[in-house]
Tab-separated table of C-alpha atoms in Angstrom:
chain	number	residue	atom	x	y	z
A	1	UNK	CA	102.984	-6.540	74.374
A	2	UNK	CA	104.621	-5.892	71.027
A	3	UNK	CA	103.839	-7.892	68.055
A	4	UNK	CA	106.915	-9.494	66.705
A	5	UNK	CA	107.255	-9.352	62.734
A	6	UNK	CA	106.293	-12.915	62.239
A	7	UNK	CA	103.392	-13.500	64.300
A	8	UNK	CA	99.710	-13.530	63.428
A	9	UNK	CA	98.109	-10.291	63.382
A	10	UNK	CA	101.514	-8.537	61.941
A	11	UNK	CA	100.729	-7.555	58.280
A	12	UNK	CA	103.322	-8.613	56.154
A	13	UNK	CA	101.901	-7.681	52.603
A	14	UNK	CA	101.051	-4.026	53.417
A	15	UNK	CA	104.181	-1.640	52.818
A	16	UNK	CA	105.125	-0.049	55.842
A	17	UNK	CA	106.026	3.523	55.603
A	18	UNK	CA	107.529	5.261	58.514
A	19	UNK	CA	106.698	8.957	58.577
A	20	UNK	CA	109.228	11.143	60.470
A	21	UNK	CA	108.406	14.738	61.116
A	22	UNK	CA	108.913	16.732	64.213
A	23	UNK	CA	105.916	18.790	63.395
A	24	UNK	CA	103.049	16.953	64.632
A	25	UNK	CA	100.473	18.466	62.277
A	26	UNK	CA	102.322	17.926	59.220
A	27	UNK	CA	102.913	14.138	60.569
A	28	UNK	CA	99.311	13.744	61.138
A	29	UNK	CA	98.268	14.901	57.767
A	30	UNK	CA	100.654	12.863	55.602
A	31	UNK	CA	100.410	9.733	57.998
A	32	UNK	CA	96.508	9.734	57.681
A	33	UNK	CA	96.580	10.319	53.902
A	34	UNK	CA	99.161	7.156	53.598
A	35	UNK	CA	96.896	5.052	55.948
A	36	UNK	CA	93.731	6.189	53.714
A	37	UNK	CA	95.864	4.869	50.623
A	38	UNK	CA	96.207	1.416	52.324
A	39	UNK	CA	99.813	1.678	53.881
A	40	UNK	CA	100.746	0.743	57.195
A	41	UNK	CA	101.974	3.691	58.862
A	42	UNK	CA	104.552	4.218	61.717
A	43	UNK	CA	104.819	7.730	63.159
A	44	UNK	CA	107.803	9.322	64.995
A	45	UNK	CA	109.433	12.679	65.598
A	46	UNK	CA	113.040	12.053	65.567
A	47	UNK	CA	115.659	10.125	63.863
A	48	UNK	CA	116.125	8.203	67.080
A	49	UNK	CA	112.292	7.125	66.817
A	50	UNK	CA	113.192	5.710	63.437
A	51	UNK	CA	116.371	3.998	64.381
A	52	UNK	CA	114.771	2.425	67.410
A	53	UNK	CA	111.853	0.666	65.147
A	54	UNK	CA	114.369	-0.137	62.659
A	55	UNK	CA	116.749	-1.928	65.125
A	56	UNK	CA	113.629	-3.660	66.913
A	57	UNK	CA	113.253	-5.327	63.502
A	58	UNK	CA	110.016	-3.967	62.770
A	59	UNK	CA	108.894	-4.137	58.861
A	60	UNK	CA	109.747	-0.838	57.333
A	61	UNK	CA	109.891	-0.412	53.600
A	62	UNK	CA	110.230	3.208	53.409
A	63	UNK	CA	111.289	6.047	55.747
A	64	UNK	CA	109.729	9.551	54.803
A	65	UNK	CA	111.801	11.986	56.656
A	66	UNK	CA	111.863	15.551	57.168
A	67	UNK	CA	115.622	16.818	56.872
A	68	UNK	CA	114.979	18.780	60.336
A	69	UNK	CA	114.362	16.171	62.757
A	70	UNK	CA	116.105	17.510	65.815
A	71	UNK	CA	119.506	16.081	67.153
A	72	UNK	CA	120.033	13.713	64.477
A	73	UNK	CA	118.805	15.442	61.130
A	74	UNK	CA	117.583	13.766	58.226
A	75	UNK	CA	120.645	13.520	56.442
A	76	UNK	CA	122.506	11.965	58.978
A	77	UNK	CA	119.548	9.490	59.363
A	78	UNK	CA	119.489	8.777	55.615
A	79	UNK	CA	123.198	7.814	55.563
A	80	UNK	CA	122.814	5.344	58.586
A	81	UNK	CA	119.709	3.682	56.829
A	82	UNK	CA	121.742	3.662	53.670
A	83	UNK	CA	124.692	2.148	55.574
A	84	UNK	CA	122.732	-0.320	57.813
A	85	UNK	CA	119.390	-1.124	56.481
A	86	UNK	CA	119.958	-1.897	53.037
A	87	UNK	CA	116.404	-3.056	52.283
A	88	UNK	CA	115.092	0.411	53.439
A	89	UNK	CA	114.337	3.308	51.034
A	90	UNK	CA	114.423	6.765	52.024
A	91	UNK	CA	112.508	9.915	50.810
A	92	UNK	CA	113.638	13.068	52.419
A	93	UNK	CA	111.502	15.983	52.423
A	94	UNK	CA	113.026	19.663	52.653
A	95	UNK	CA	111.477	23.199	53.094
A	96	UNK	CA	114.676	24.937	51.887
A	97	UNK	CA	116.028	24.721	48.452
A	98	UNK	CA	119.788	24.690	49.410
A	99	UNK	CA	118.794	21.674	51.758
A	100	UNK	CA	117.018	20.197	49.233
A	101	UNK	CA	119.989	20.189	46.875
A	102	UNK	CA	122.149	18.707	49.734
A	103	UNK	CA	119.415	15.847	50.027
A	104	UNK	CA	119.547	15.188	46.550
A	105	UNK	CA	122.413	12.660	46.728
A	106	UNK	CA	121.033	11.015	49.746
A	107	UNK	CA	117.854	9.703	48.154
A	108	UNK	CA	116.687	8.552	44.710
A	109	UNK	CA	114.864	11.208	42.688
A	110	UNK	CA	115.996	13.856	44.742
A	111	UNK	CA	113.992	15.503	47.829
A	112	UNK	CA	110.527	16.337	47.955
A	113	UNK	CA	110.416	19.997	48.235
A	114	UNK	CA	107.759	21.461	50.663
A	115	UNK	CA	105.045	22.347	50.178
A	116	UNK	CA	104.201	19.100	48.213
A	117	UNK	CA	101.042	17.256	47.361
A	118	UNK	CA	100.483	14.105	49.266
A	119	UNK	CA	99.799	12.340	46.007
A	120	UNK	CA	103.513	13.067	44.849
A	121	UNK	CA	104.537	10.848	48.039
A	122	UNK	CA	102.594	7.985	47.007
A	123	UNK	CA	103.987	8.229	43.479
A	124	UNK	CA	107.437	8.240	45.042
A	125	UNK	CA	106.641	5.344	47.052
A	126	UNK	CA	105.353	3.488	44.190
A	127	UNK	CA	108.452	4.147	42.096
A	128	UNK	CA	110.701	3.029	44.900
A	129	UNK	CA	108.709	-0.094	45.127
A	130	UNK	CA	108.822	-0.996	41.531
A	131	UNK	CA	112.614	-0.649	41.550
A	132	UNK	CA	112.928	-3.062	44.169
A	133	UNK	CA	110.485	-5.472	42.381
A	134	UNK	CA	112.736	-4.897	39.377
A	135	UNK	CA	115.943	-5.513	41.219
A	136	UNK	CA	114.643	-8.721	42.917
A	137	UNK	CA	113.639	-10.213	39.315
A	138	UNK	CA	117.135	-9.581	37.854
B	1	UNK	CA	60.254	32.228	74.344
B	2	UNK	CA	61.766	28.600	74.803
B	3	UNK	CA	59.179	26.102	76.108
B	4	UNK	CA	61.547	23.277	76.266
B	5	UNK	CA	65.067	22.262	75.784
B	6	UNK	CA	65.962	18.786	75.468
B	7	UNK	CA	69.154	17.221	74.310
B	8	UNK	CA	69.759	20.031	72.018
B	9	UNK	CA	65.961	20.168	70.455
B	10	UNK	CA	64.667	23.636	71.037
B	11	UNK	CA	60.857	24.251	71.181
B	12	UNK	CA	59.683	27.913	70.601
B	13	UNK	CA	56.419	29.750	71.102
B	14	UNK	CA	56.677	32.799	68.943
B	15	UNK	CA	53.085	33.158	68.335
B	16	UNK	CA	51.555	36.358	70.084
B	17	UNK	CA	47.833	35.084	70.001
B	18	UNK	CA	48.431	32.378	72.111
B	19	UNK	CA	48.534	29.452	69.697
B	20	UNK	CA	51.206	26.992	70.102
B	21	UNK	CA	53.459	27.254	67.150
B	22	UNK	CA	56.331	24.632	67.274
B	23	UNK	CA	59.769	25.540	65.585
B	24	UNK	CA	62.214	22.608	66.367
B	25	UNK	CA	65.694	23.462	65.922
B	26	UNK	CA	68.019	20.516	66.214
B	27	UNK	CA	71.425	22.549	66.465
B	28	UNK	CA	73.355	20.235	68.578
B	29	UNK	CA	72.345	16.927	66.991
B	30	UNK	CA	75.287	15.393	64.991
B	31	UNK	CA	75.216	15.749	61.341
B	32	UNK	CA	75.508	12.564	59.295
B	33	UNK	CA	79.053	13.027	58.794
B	34	UNK	CA	79.753	13.464	62.691
B	35	UNK	CA	77.324	10.670	63.595
B	36	UNK	CA	79.334	8.241	61.284
B	37	UNK	CA	82.738	9.733	62.425
B	38	UNK	CA	85.094	7.044	63.967
B	39	UNK	CA	85.780	7.891	67.596
B	40	UNK	CA	89.133	9.672	67.976
B	41	UNK	CA	91.908	8.473	70.582
B	42	UNK	CA	94.933	10.727	71.387
B	43	UNK	CA	97.818	8.813	72.547
B	44	UNK	CA	100.631	10.428	74.241
B	45	UNK	CA	103.738	8.326	74.623
B	46	UNK	CA	107.307	9.300	74.150
B	47	UNK	CA	108.656	5.783	73.553
B	48	UNK	CA	107.854	4.954	70.053
B	49	UNK	CA	107.525	1.065	70.328
B	50	UNK	CA	105.105	1.343	73.260
B	51	UNK	CA	103.183	4.129	71.516
B	52	UNK	CA	103.113	1.925	68.247
B	53	UNK	CA	101.740	-1.168	70.005
B	54	UNK	CA	98.791	0.723	71.444
B	55	UNK	CA	98.205	2.624	68.294
B	56	UNK	CA	98.476	-0.082	66.016
B	57	UNK	CA	95.916	-2.161	68.204
B	58	UNK	CA	93.464	0.688	68.567
B	59	UNK	CA	93.588	1.095	64.868
B	60	UNK	CA	92.853	-2.559	64.363
B	61	UNK	CA	89.604	-1.848	66.780
B	62	UNK	CA	88.443	0.848	64.302
B	63	UNK	CA	89.563	3.782	66.210
B	64	UNK	CA	91.169	6.761	64.423
B	65	UNK	CA	94.240	7.468	66.276
B	66	UNK	CA	96.348	10.473	67.000
B	67	UNK	CA	99.840	10.070	68.225
B	68	UNK	CA	101.844	12.552	70.236
B	69	UNK	CA	105.143	12.009	71.758
B	70	UNK	CA	104.610	14.701	74.462
B	71	UNK	CA	102.301	17.151	76.103
B	72	UNK	CA	103.270	19.980	73.816
B	73	UNK	CA	102.525	17.916	70.645
B	74	UNK	CA	99.171	16.973	72.209
B	75	UNK	CA	97.975	20.585	73.216
B	76	UNK	CA	98.961	21.497	69.552
B	77	UNK	CA	96.521	18.667	68.385
B	78	UNK	CA	93.732	20.496	70.209
B	79	UNK	CA	94.464	23.758	69.278
B	80	UNK	CA	94.547	22.800	65.958
B	81	UNK	CA	90.929	21.928	66.025
B	82	UNK	CA	91.214	18.257	65.434
B	83	UNK	CA	88.475	16.262	67.091
B	84	UNK	CA	89.540	14.293	70.183
B	85	UNK	CA	87.115	11.942	72.111
B	86	UNK	CA	89.498	10.606	74.543
B	87	UNK	CA	93.128	11.062	75.377
B	88	UNK	CA	95.729	8.042	76.777
B	89	UNK	CA	98.538	9.650	78.213
B	90	UNK	CA	101.584	8.536	80.161
B	91	UNK	CA	102.645	10.554	83.101
B	92	UNK	CA	106.509	10.806	82.367
B	93	UNK	CA	107.608	12.687	79.222
B	94	UNK	CA	110.366	15.237	78.160
B	95	UNK	CA	109.086	18.795	77.977
B	96	UNK	CA	107.732	21.154	80.454
B	97	UNK	CA	104.431	19.490	80.927
B	98	UNK	CA	104.060	15.770	82.312
B	99	UNK	CA	100.966	13.832	81.718
B	100	UNK	CA	99.300	15.209	84.858
B	101	UNK	CA	99.613	18.656	83.944
B	102	UNK	CA	98.416	17.697	80.584
B	103	UNK	CA	95.152	16.020	82.270
B	104	UNK	CA	94.520	19.299	83.980
B	105	UNK	CA	95.108	21.370	81.058
B	106	UNK	CA	92.589	19.479	79.081
B	107	UNK	CA	90.033	19.452	81.889
B	108	UNK	CA	90.471	23.271	81.999
B	109	UNK	CA	90.331	24.065	78.341
B	110	UNK	CA	88.283	21.038	76.998
B	111	UNK	CA	86.144	19.780	79.676
B	112	UNK	CA	84.100	16.697	78.880
B	113	UNK	CA	86.975	15.148	76.971
B	114	UNK	CA	88.030	11.914	78.851
B	115	UNK	CA	91.552	11.463	79.957
B	116	UNK	CA	93.515	8.281	81.097
B	117	UNK	CA	96.684	9.017	82.774
B	118	UNK	CA	98.919	5.800	82.933
B	119	UNK	CA	101.666	5.371	85.450
B	120	UNK	CA	103.316	2.766	87.566
B	121	UNK	CA	101.926	1.779	90.888
B	122	UNK	CA	104.242	3.745	92.723
B	123	UNK	CA	102.745	6.828	91.389
B	124	UNK	CA	99.391	5.889	92.223
B	125	UNK	CA	99.337	7.688	95.691
B	126	UNK	CA	100.774	10.754	94.074
B	127	UNK	CA	98.173	10.932	91.532
B	128	UNK	CA	95.309	10.152	93.866
B	129	UNK	CA	93.565	13.679	94.670
B	130	UNK	CA	95.288	15.333	91.639
B	131	UNK	CA	93.346	13.717	89.048
B	132	UNK	CA	89.945	11.965	89.319
B	133	UNK	CA	89.792	8.350	90.349
B	134	UNK	CA	88.608	6.666	87.221
B	135	UNK	CA	91.341	8.647	85.115
B	136	UNK	CA	93.947	6.744	86.489
B	137	UNK	CA	95.377	3.651	84.319
B	138	UNK	CA	97.890	1.417	86.061
B	139	UNK	CA	100.924	-0.070	84.410
B	140	UNK	CA	101.715	-2.722	83.315
B	141	UNK	CA	98.819	-2.961	80.980
B	142	UNK	CA	98.166	-4.725	77.385
B	143	UNK	CA	96.881	-2.856	74.458
B	144	UNK	CA	93.607	-4.923	74.767
B	145	UNK	CA	93.080	-3.590	78.416
B	146	UNK	CA	93.723	-0.185	77.055
B	147	UNK	CA	91.034	-0.741	74.327
B	148	UNK	CA	88.613	-2.261	76.884
B	149	UNK	CA	88.921	0.719	79.126
B	150	UNK	CA	88.538	3.462	76.342
B	151	UNK	CA	85.774	1.595	75.084
B	152	UNK	CA	83.934	1.710	78.514
B	153	UNK	CA	84.458	5.231	78.953
B	154	UNK	CA	83.123	6.243	75.301
B	155	UNK	CA	80.303	3.959	75.525
B	156	UNK	CA	78.895	5.110	79.044
């Protein structure tokens, strides 16, 4: 029933973004925007959702996660991703200034502070992809 | 005085002299934007990999898909005013409402929205009489079967 990463029908070219937010309305808006921008988007509400998908070897390039995700927060999720999934970048979003500071060292370029413009996410995504491309060349 | 009403086209006769004057209002006909809108499927499933398999397939079939992990999220979507044409929901989900209760809530507050409730065969007897027979969708299923059923309901 699931389409493994290397079978026909699985898109290996379109960047895949995992949008993790426990607020469904926020998640819907961002996910729809990113799909309209041409990204493949997977949605989830918890860190467990993210790790389930990553552990299933689904192609995910970037995880966009709110710091408030329930039992396992975005900080712990980011640490686990940086430790176990080296090819996956993380963008954290935070609604509180202090939390935003704490998120600063867990994701490049600091966290995205809410409220943010959707275009800012795309800018961050492009920045991360460019860094990956440059790292591969060097 | 309304002389005729059919499919949202109202025909009035406001003339006092007996002449028939037709004023036609098309208040329920879809606007150009609505007519071109993709059909919206709300998929309610707590297991992320199952949900992704279904939603990915439906998006590939040109549906707009909204994802919810439980009944609370699904009701929030409806309350937000986001358009939904059909709901595909599992029965067993974490939270106070299961899929059957969600279907009943939708039927009460948003009548006319198709709801498909999916469950294993062992629950078929329990669901009989609780939800309409054509709302039951048995497991196991493939995403293609889900799409076929959704398409047949929306096209009918």
